[in-house]
């Protein structure tokens, strides 16, 4: 049974969810955070739906066993299949897509761009949710990027890798930004905010919507409303669990600027064969 002192769970296929951890640490420093990144199976966005559901349920079970008091699904791709995973946990679940769509609708732009994994793009979940929430007619252009999440996962801090990321960004975004002239762009994959500086440099002045900020705000509001905020006055720690390389995750956590990392631990991956 979870209580005020229980951790907040955050999960993703890889290190993308670090963008959400960062916002949670900024807004709710007293909370203890438990992170799970399925480094062995990234990228999720190129897997079939059945595999994504099974891998997500595996991570949800991990969080349920550790009695998290709230679970942030810091993966847009998993957020697309949330109705097939949420029954695994007894705590409330926060969706990256829900957060991103709400933030985009609030901007009241006439033409919104969304970049995401191929799976999220094919689901049409973003156009649908943004249009449902927008008070006026809004055009939503969506672009699925098959390689970007994987490139970001392995390229942070490496100049050659980052050049590849920027080349890929141009390939995917030039048309949407320079020709279709979207007024803002939703970063519909949690890996993309980790390279927001590159996107700003390539497309100066283009407002970017990062669902992570909205997710952290929604979590804060929920904990306050339910009286579930951690009452301690000193900051809480962050434990990272990964089915991938512990060394790489520890390095990425430092590069992203995560604070109070109390441990980076290996967890065996689900067998998907
Ligand atoms: N970071 C994930 C998302 O937000 C997915 C990246 C991937 O595994 O394809 O969709």
Short mmCIF file of N, CA, C and O in Angstrom, two decimals, residues 53-155:
data_model
loop_
_atom_site.label_atom_id
_atom_site.label_comp_id
_atom_site.label_asym_id
_atom_site.label_seq_id
_atom_site.Cartn_x
_atom_site.Cartn_y
_atom_site.Cartn_z
N UNK A 53 2.93 -3.52 -25.88
CA UNK A 53 2.04 -3.75 -24.73
C UNK A 53 2.72 -4.69 -23.73
O UNK A 53 2.75 -4.42 -22.52
N UNK A 54 3.29 -5.79 -24.22
CA UNK A 54 3.91 -6.77 -23.31
C UNK A 54 5.11 -6.19 -22.57
O UNK A 54 5.28 -6.39 -21.37
N UNK A 55 5.94 -5.43 -23.30
CA UNK A 55 7.12 -4.84 -22.65
C UNK A 55 6.70 -3.78 -21.64
O UNK A 55 7.29 -3.65 -20.57
N UNK A 56 5.67 -3.03 -21.98
CA UNK A 56 5.18 -2.00 -21.06
C UNK A 56 4.60 -2.64 -19.80
O UNK A 56 4.87 -2.19 -18.68
N UNK A 57 3.85 -3.71 -19.97
CA UNK A 57 3.24 -4.38 -18.80
C UNK A 57 4.34 -4.91 -17.85
O UNK A 57 4.19 -4.91 -16.64
N UNK A 58 5.43 -5.34 -18.43
CA UNK A 58 6.58 -5.83 -17.64
C UNK A 58 7.10 -4.70 -16.74
O UNK A 58 7.35 -4.88 -15.55
N UNK A 59 7.22 -3.49 -17.33
CA UNK A 59 7.72 -2.35 -16.54
C UNK A 59 6.68 -1.90 -15.52
O UNK A 59 7.01 -1.49 -14.40
N UNK A 60 5.40 -1.93 -15.90
CA UNK A 60 4.34 -1.53 -14.97
C UNK A 60 4.36 -2.46 -13.74
O UNK A 60 4.19 -2.02 -12.61
N UNK A 61 4.58 -3.77 -13.99
CA UNK A 61 4.61 -4.72 -12.87
C UNK A 61 5.77 -4.40 -11.92
O UNK A 61 5.63 -4.45 -10.70
N UNK A 62 6.91 -4.04 -12.51
CA UNK A 62 8.08 -3.64 -11.71
C UNK A 62 7.68 -2.50 -10.76
O UNK A 62 7.99 -2.51 -9.57
N UNK A 63 6.97 -1.52 -11.29
CA UNK A 63 6.56 -0.36 -10.49
C UNK A 63 5.53 -0.74 -9.44
O UNK A 63 5.57 -0.25 -8.31
N UNK A 64 4.59 -1.62 -9.81
CA UNK A 64 3.55 -2.04 -8.86
C UNK A 64 4.19 -2.77 -7.67
O UNK A 64 3.82 -2.55 -6.52
N UNK A 65 5.17 -3.62 -7.97
CA UNK A 65 5.85 -4.36 -6.89
C UNK A 65 6.55 -3.42 -5.92
O UNK A 65 6.70 -3.72 -4.74
N UNK A 66 6.97 -2.28 -6.39
CA UNK A 66 7.68 -1.30 -5.54
C UNK A 66 6.75 -0.27 -4.94
O UNK A 66 7.18 0.70 -4.32
N UNK A 67 5.45 -0.47 -5.15
CA UNK A 67 4.40 0.34 -4.51
C UNK A 67 4.57 1.83 -4.73
O UNK A 67 4.54 2.62 -3.78
N UNK A 68 4.76 2.22 -5.99
CA UNK A 68 4.85 3.66 -6.27
C UNK A 68 3.50 4.31 -6.03
O UNK A 68 2.46 3.68 -6.18
N UNK A 69 3.53 5.58 -5.64
CA UNK A 69 2.25 6.26 -5.34
C UNK A 69 1.64 6.93 -6.58
O UNK A 69 0.47 7.31 -6.57
N UNK A 70 2.44 7.07 -7.62
CA UNK A 70 1.95 7.59 -8.91
C UNK A 70 2.94 7.11 -9.96
O UNK A 70 4.13 6.97 -9.68
N UNK A 71 2.43 6.85 -11.17
CA UNK A 71 3.30 6.37 -12.24
C UNK A 71 3.23 7.32 -13.44
O UNK A 71 2.15 7.54 -14.00
N UNK A 72 4.39 7.87 -13.80
CA UNK A 72 4.46 8.76 -14.96
C UNK A 72 4.96 7.96 -16.16
O UNK A 72 6.10 7.48 -16.15
N UNK A 73 4.10 7.78 -17.14
CA UNK A 73 4.49 7.07 -18.34
C UNK A 73 5.19 8.07 -19.24
O UNK A 73 4.58 8.78 -20.03
N UNK A 74 6.51 8.16 -19.06
CA UNK A 74 7.31 9.16 -19.75
C UNK A 74 7.73 8.64 -21.12
O UNK A 74 8.88 8.75 -21.53
N UNK A 75 6.77 8.04 -21.80
CA UNK A 75 6.99 7.47 -23.13
C UNK A 75 5.69 7.66 -23.90
O UNK A 75 4.65 7.12 -23.51
N UNK A 76 5.78 8.45 -24.95
CA UNK A 76 4.58 8.71 -25.75
C UNK A 76 4.08 7.45 -26.42
O UNK A 76 2.89 7.22 -26.56
N UNK A 77 5.03 6.60 -26.84
CA UNK A 77 4.67 5.37 -27.55
C UNK A 77 3.84 4.46 -26.64
O UNK A 77 2.80 3.94 -27.05
N UNK A 78 4.27 4.29 -25.39
CA UNK A 78 3.50 3.46 -24.45
C UNK A 78 2.18 4.16 -24.12
O UNK A 78 1.14 3.51 -23.94
N UNK A 79 2.21 5.49 -24.07
CA UNK A 79 0.96 6.23 -23.76
C UNK A 79 -0.13 5.93 -24.79
O UNK A 79 -1.32 6.01 -24.48
N UNK A 80 0.28 5.56 -26.01
CA UNK A 80 -0.71 5.22 -27.06
C UNK A 80 -1.47 3.93 -26.73
O UNK A 80 -2.54 3.70 -27.26
N UNK A 81 -0.86 3.06 -25.89
CA UNK A 81 -1.51 1.76 -25.59
C UNK A 81 -1.82 1.65 -24.10
O UNK A 81 -1.92 0.55 -23.56
N UNK A 82 -2.00 2.79 -23.47
CA UNK A 82 -2.18 2.83 -22.01
C UNK A 82 -3.40 2.03 -21.54
O UNK A 82 -3.37 1.40 -20.48
N UNK A 83 -4.45 2.03 -22.34
CA UNK A 83 -5.66 1.30 -21.93
C UNK A 83 -5.40 -0.21 -21.84
O UNK A 83 -6.20 -0.93 -21.26
N UNK A 84 -4.28 -0.68 -22.37
CA UNK A 84 -3.97 -2.11 -22.30
C UNK A 84 -2.90 -2.42 -21.24
O UNK A 84 -2.43 -3.54 -21.14
N UNK A 85 -2.50 -1.40 -20.49
CA UNK A 85 -1.44 -1.61 -19.47
C UNK A 85 -1.86 -1.13 -18.09
O UNK A 85 -1.37 -1.65 -17.08
N UNK A 86 -2.72 -0.12 -18.03
CA UNK A 86 -2.97 0.57 -16.77
C UNK A 86 -3.55 -0.34 -15.69
O UNK A 86 -3.39 -0.07 -14.50
N UNK A 87 -4.19 -1.47 -16.09
CA UNK A 87 -4.78 -2.38 -15.09
C UNK A 87 -3.72 -3.06 -14.22
O UNK A 87 -4.04 -3.62 -13.18
N UNK A 88 -2.45 -3.01 -14.65
CA UNK A 88 -1.39 -3.68 -13.89
C UNK A 88 -1.08 -2.94 -12.59
O UNK A 88 -0.63 -3.56 -11.62
N UNK A 89 -1.32 -1.63 -12.55
CA UNK A 89 -0.95 -0.87 -11.36
C UNK A 89 -2.19 -0.36 -10.61
O UNK A 89 -3.24 -0.13 -11.20
N UNK A 90 -2.01 -0.17 -9.29
CA UNK A 90 -3.15 0.30 -8.48
C UNK A 90 -3.09 1.81 -8.24
O UNK A 90 -3.98 2.37 -7.64
N UNK A 91 -2.01 2.46 -8.70
CA UNK A 91 -1.88 3.91 -8.49
C UNK A 91 -2.34 4.66 -9.75
O UNK A 91 -2.48 4.06 -10.81
N UNK A 92 -2.54 5.97 -9.65
CA UNK A 92 -2.87 6.74 -10.85
C UNK A 92 -1.71 6.80 -11.85
O UNK A 92 -0.55 6.79 -11.44
N UNK A 93 -2.08 6.83 -13.12
CA UNK A 93 -1.08 6.81 -14.20
C UNK A 93 -1.19 8.11 -14.99
O UNK A 93 -2.29 8.54 -15.33
N UNK A 94 -0.04 8.73 -15.26
CA UNK A 94 -0.01 9.99 -16.02
C UNK A 94 0.58 9.72 -17.40
O UNK A 94 1.66 9.14 -17.51
N UNK A 95 -0.10 10.19 -18.43
CA UNK A 95 0.31 9.91 -19.81
C UNK A 95 1.04 11.09 -20.45
O UNK A 95 0.59 12.23 -20.37
N UNK A 96 2.15 10.78 -21.13
CA UNK A 96 2.91 11.84 -21.82
C UNK A 96 2.07 12.47 -22.93
O UNK A 96 2.11 13.69 -23.13
N UNK A 97 1.31 11.65 -23.64
CA UNK A 97 0.51 12.19 -24.76
C UNK A 97 -0.58 13.13 -24.25
O UNK A 97 -0.81 14.20 -24.81
N UNK A 98 -1.25 12.70 -23.19
CA UNK A 98 -2.29 13.54 -22.59
C UNK A 98 -1.71 14.91 -22.24
O UNK A 98 -2.27 15.95 -22.55
N UNK A 99 -0.54 14.88 -21.59
CA UNK A 99 0.12 16.13 -21.16
C UNK A 99 0.50 16.99 -22.37
O UNK A 99 0.24 18.20 -22.40
N UNK A 100 1.07 16.36 -23.39
CA UNK A 100 1.51 17.10 -24.58
C UNK A 100 0.33 17.70 -25.32
O UNK A 100 0.38 18.85 -25.78
N UNK A 101 -0.75 16.94 -25.44
CA UNK A 101 -1.94 17.43 -26.17
C UNK A 101 -2.56 18.61 -25.42
O UNK A 101 -2.99 19.59 -26.03
N UNK A 102 -2.61 18.50 -24.08
CA UNK A 102 -3.20 19.60 -23.30
C UNK A 102 -2.36 20.87 -23.44
O UNK A 102 -2.91 21.96 -23.64
N UNK A 103 -1.06 20.74 -23.36
CA UNK A 103 -0.19 21.92 -23.49
C UNK A 103 -0.32 22.53 -24.88
O UNK A 103 -0.35 23.75 -25.04
N UNK A 104 -0.43 21.69 -25.92
CA UNK A 104 -0.54 22.20 -27.30
C UNK A 104 -1.87 22.92 -27.50
O UNK A 104 -1.92 24.00 -28.11
N UNK A 105 -2.94 22.34 -26.98
CA UNK A 105 -4.27 22.94 -27.17
C UNK A 105 -4.34 24.31 -26.50
O UNK A 105 -4.96 25.24 -27.01
N UNK A 106 -3.66 24.44 -25.36
CA UNK A 106 -3.68 25.72 -24.62
C UNK A 106 -3.00 26.86 -25.39
O UNK A 106 -3.34 28.02 -25.22
N UNK A 107 -2.04 26.51 -26.26
CA UNK A 107 -1.30 27.53 -27.01
C UNK A 107 -2.18 28.26 -28.02
O UNK A 107 -1.87 29.35 -28.48
N UNK A 108 -3.28 27.61 -28.41
CA UNK A 108 -4.22 28.18 -29.38
C UNK A 108 -3.57 28.57 -30.70
O UNK A 108 -3.90 29.60 -31.28
N UNK A 109 -2.63 27.76 -31.17
CA UNK A 109 -2.03 28.00 -32.49
C UNK A 109 -2.99 27.45 -33.55
O UNK A 109 -3.78 26.54 -33.28
N UNK A 110 -2.91 27.99 -34.76
CA UNK A 110 -3.77 27.52 -35.84
C UNK A 110 -3.18 26.30 -36.55
O UNK A 110 -3.89 25.48 -37.12
N UNK A 111 -1.85 26.18 -36.51
CA UNK A 111 -1.16 25.06 -37.17
C UNK A 111 -0.09 24.50 -36.24
O UNK A 111 0.90 25.17 -35.96
N UNK A 112 -0.32 23.29 -35.77
CA UNK A 112 0.59 22.67 -34.78
C UNK A 112 1.33 21.52 -35.45
O UNK A 112 0.73 20.71 -36.15
N UNK A 113 2.63 21.43 -35.21
CA UNK A 113 3.40 20.29 -35.69
C UNK A 113 3.67 19.33 -34.53
O UNK A 113 3.78 19.76 -33.38
N UNK A 114 3.73 18.04 -34.84
CA UNK A 114 4.08 17.04 -33.81
C UNK A 114 5.15 16.14 -34.40
O UNK A 114 4.99 15.62 -35.51
N UNK A 115 6.26 15.95 -33.68
CA UNK A 115 7.22 14.93 -34.11
C UNK A 115 7.22 13.83 -33.06
O UNK A 115 7.14 14.09 -31.85
N UNK A 116 7.31 12.60 -33.52
CA UNK A 116 7.16 11.47 -32.60
C UNK A 116 7.80 10.23 -33.22
O UNK A 116 8.33 10.29 -34.34
N UNK A 117 7.65 9.11 -32.52
CA UNK A 117 8.07 7.84 -33.13
C UNK A 117 7.05 7.47 -34.21
O UNK A 117 5.96 8.05 -34.28
N UNK A 118 7.42 6.50 -35.02
CA UNK A 118 6.53 6.06 -36.10
C UNK A 118 5.24 5.48 -35.51
O UNK A 118 4.14 5.74 -36.01
N UNK A 119 5.35 4.74 -34.41
CA UNK A 119 4.16 4.13 -33.81
C UNK A 119 3.18 5.21 -33.35
O UNK A 119 1.98 5.13 -33.63
N UNK A 120 3.70 6.22 -32.65
CA UNK A 120 2.83 7.30 -32.16
C UNK A 120 2.20 8.04 -33.34
O UNK A 120 1.01 8.34 -33.34
N UNK A 121 3.00 8.30 -34.36
CA UNK A 121 2.50 8.98 -35.56
C UNK A 121 1.37 8.17 -36.19
O UNK A 121 0.28 8.70 -36.47
N UNK A 122 1.59 6.87 -36.39
CA UNK A 122 0.58 6.04 -37.05
C UNK A 122 -0.71 5.92 -36.25
O UNK A 122 -1.77 5.71 -36.80
N UNK A 123 -0.59 6.06 -34.93
CA UNK A 123 -1.80 5.93 -34.09
C UNK A 123 -2.72 7.14 -34.25
O UNK A 123 -3.90 7.07 -33.90
N UNK A 124 -2.23 8.26 -34.74
CA UNK A 124 -2.98 9.51 -34.91
C UNK A 124 -3.48 10.07 -33.58
O UNK A 124 -4.40 10.90 -33.54
N UNK A 125 -2.91 9.61 -32.49
CA UNK A 125 -3.41 9.99 -31.17
C UNK A 125 -3.25 11.50 -30.92
O UNK A 125 -4.12 12.14 -30.32
N UNK A 126 -2.12 12.08 -31.35
CA UNK A 126 -1.90 13.51 -31.09
C UNK A 126 -2.90 14.40 -31.83
O UNK A 126 -3.56 15.23 -31.20
N UNK A 127 -3.04 14.25 -33.19
CA UNK A 127 -4.02 15.09 -33.88
C UNK A 127 -5.40 14.98 -33.24
O UNK A 127 -6.08 15.99 -32.98
N UNK A 128 -5.79 13.74 -32.93
CA UNK A 128 -7.11 13.51 -32.34
C UNK A 128 -7.26 14.24 -31.01
O UNK A 128 -8.22 14.98 -30.80
N UNK A 129 -6.30 14.07 -30.11
CA UNK A 129 -6.42 14.65 -28.77
C UNK A 129 -6.29 16.18 -28.80
O UNK A 129 -6.98 16.86 -28.05
N UNK A 130 -5.41 16.70 -29.65
CA UNK A 130 -5.25 18.16 -29.70
C UNK A 130 -6.54 18.77 -30.26
O UNK A 130 -7.06 19.76 -29.72
N UNK A 131 -7.08 18.16 -31.32
CA UNK A 131 -8.30 18.72 -31.92
C UNK A 131 -9.49 18.62 -30.95
O UNK A 131 -10.28 19.56 -30.86
N UNK A 132 -9.57 17.54 -30.20
CA UNK A 132 -10.65 17.41 -29.19
C UNK A 132 -10.59 18.54 -28.17
O UNK A 132 -11.60 19.02 -27.70
N UNK A 133 -9.35 18.92 -27.80
CA UNK A 133 -9.18 19.87 -26.71
C UNK A 133 -9.16 21.33 -27.16
O UNK A 133 -9.27 22.23 -26.35
N UNK A 134 -8.95 21.56 -28.47
CA UNK A 134 -8.82 22.94 -28.94
C UNK A 134 -10.18 23.60 -29.05
O UNK A 134 -11.09 23.04 -29.64
N UNK A 135 -10.28 24.82 -28.51
CA UNK A 135 -11.56 25.51 -28.59
C UNK A 135 -11.89 25.92 -30.03
O UNK A 135 -13.02 26.09 -30.39
N UNK A 136 -10.85 26.09 -30.87
CA UNK A 136 -11.14 26.44 -32.26
C UNK A 136 -10.47 25.45 -33.20
O UNK A 136 -9.71 24.58 -32.76
N UNK A 137 -10.77 25.59 -34.47
CA UNK A 137 -10.26 24.63 -35.46
C UNK A 137 -8.73 24.73 -35.56
O UNK A 137 -8.19 25.81 -35.76
N UNK A 138 -8.07 23.63 -35.40
CA UNK A 138 -6.61 23.64 -35.47
C UNK A 138 -6.14 22.55 -36.44
O UNK A 138 -6.71 21.47 -36.48
N UNK A 139 -5.14 22.90 -37.25
CA UNK A 139 -4.56 21.91 -38.16
C UNK A 139 -3.38 21.28 -37.43
O UNK A 139 -2.53 21.99 -36.88
N UNK A 140 -3.32 19.96 -37.41
CA UNK A 140 -2.19 19.28 -36.74
C UNK A 140 -1.44 18.44 -37.77
O UNK A 140 -2.01 17.55 -38.39
N UNK A 141 -0.17 18.77 -37.97
CA UNK A 141 0.67 17.99 -38.89
C UNK A 141 1.58 17.09 -38.07
O UNK A 141 2.21 17.56 -37.11
N UNK A 142 1.61 15.83 -38.42
CA UNK A 142 2.38 14.88 -37.62
C UNK A 142 3.48 14.24 -38.46
O UNK A 142 3.29 13.98 -39.65
N UNK A 143 4.62 14.01 -37.81
CA UNK A 143 5.75 13.42 -38.53
C UNK A 143 6.37 12.30 -37.68
O UNK A 143 6.74 12.53 -36.53
N UNK A 144 6.45 11.10 -38.23
CA UNK A 144 7.03 9.96 -37.50
C UNK A 144 8.51 9.82 -37.86
O UNK A 144 8.86 9.79 -39.03
N UNK A 145 9.35 9.75 -36.84
CA UNK A 145 10.81 9.70 -37.07
C UNK A 145 11.34 8.32 -36.67
O UNK A 145 11.44 8.01 -35.48
N UNK A 146 11.70 7.48 -37.64
CA UNK A 146 12.11 6.10 -37.31
C UNK A 146 13.43 5.98 -36.55
O UNK A 146 13.63 5.03 -35.81
N UNK A 147 14.35 6.95 -36.71
CA UNK A 147 15.69 6.77 -36.15
C UNK A 147 16.05 7.72 -35.00
O UNK A 147 17.06 7.51 -34.32
N UNK A 148 15.27 8.77 -34.84
CA UNK A 148 15.70 9.86 -33.97
C UNK A 148 15.88 9.44 -32.50
O UNK A 148 16.90 9.78 -31.87
N UNK A 149 14.93 8.68 -31.94
CA UNK A 149 15.04 8.31 -30.52
C UNK A 149 16.30 7.48 -30.28
O UNK A 149 17.05 7.73 -29.33
N UNK A 150 16.55 6.53 -31.16
CA UNK A 150 17.75 5.67 -31.01
C UNK A 150 19.02 6.52 -31.10
O UNK A 150 19.95 6.35 -30.32
N UNK A 151 19.05 7.45 -32.04
CA UNK A 151 20.23 8.30 -32.19
C UNK A 151 20.47 9.14 -30.94
O UNK A 151 21.60 9.26 -30.47
N UNK A 152 19.39 9.72 -30.41
CA UNK A 152 19.53 10.54 -29.20
C UNK A 152 20.02 9.67 -28.04
O UNK A 152 20.92 10.05 -27.29
N UNK A 153 19.43 8.49 -27.91
CA UNK A 153 19.77 7.57 -26.80
C UNK A 153 21.29 7.35 -26.72
O UNK A 153 21.85 7.30 -25.64
N UNK A 154 21.93 7.23 -27.89
CA UNK A 154 23.34 6.84 -27.86
C UNK A 154 24.31 7.97 -28.22
O UNK A 154 25.51 7.72 -28.30
N UNK A 155 23.81 9.20 -28.45
CA UNK A 155 24.71 10.23 -28.99
C UNK A 155 25.00 11.40 -28.07
O UNK A 155 25.87 12.22 -28.40
#
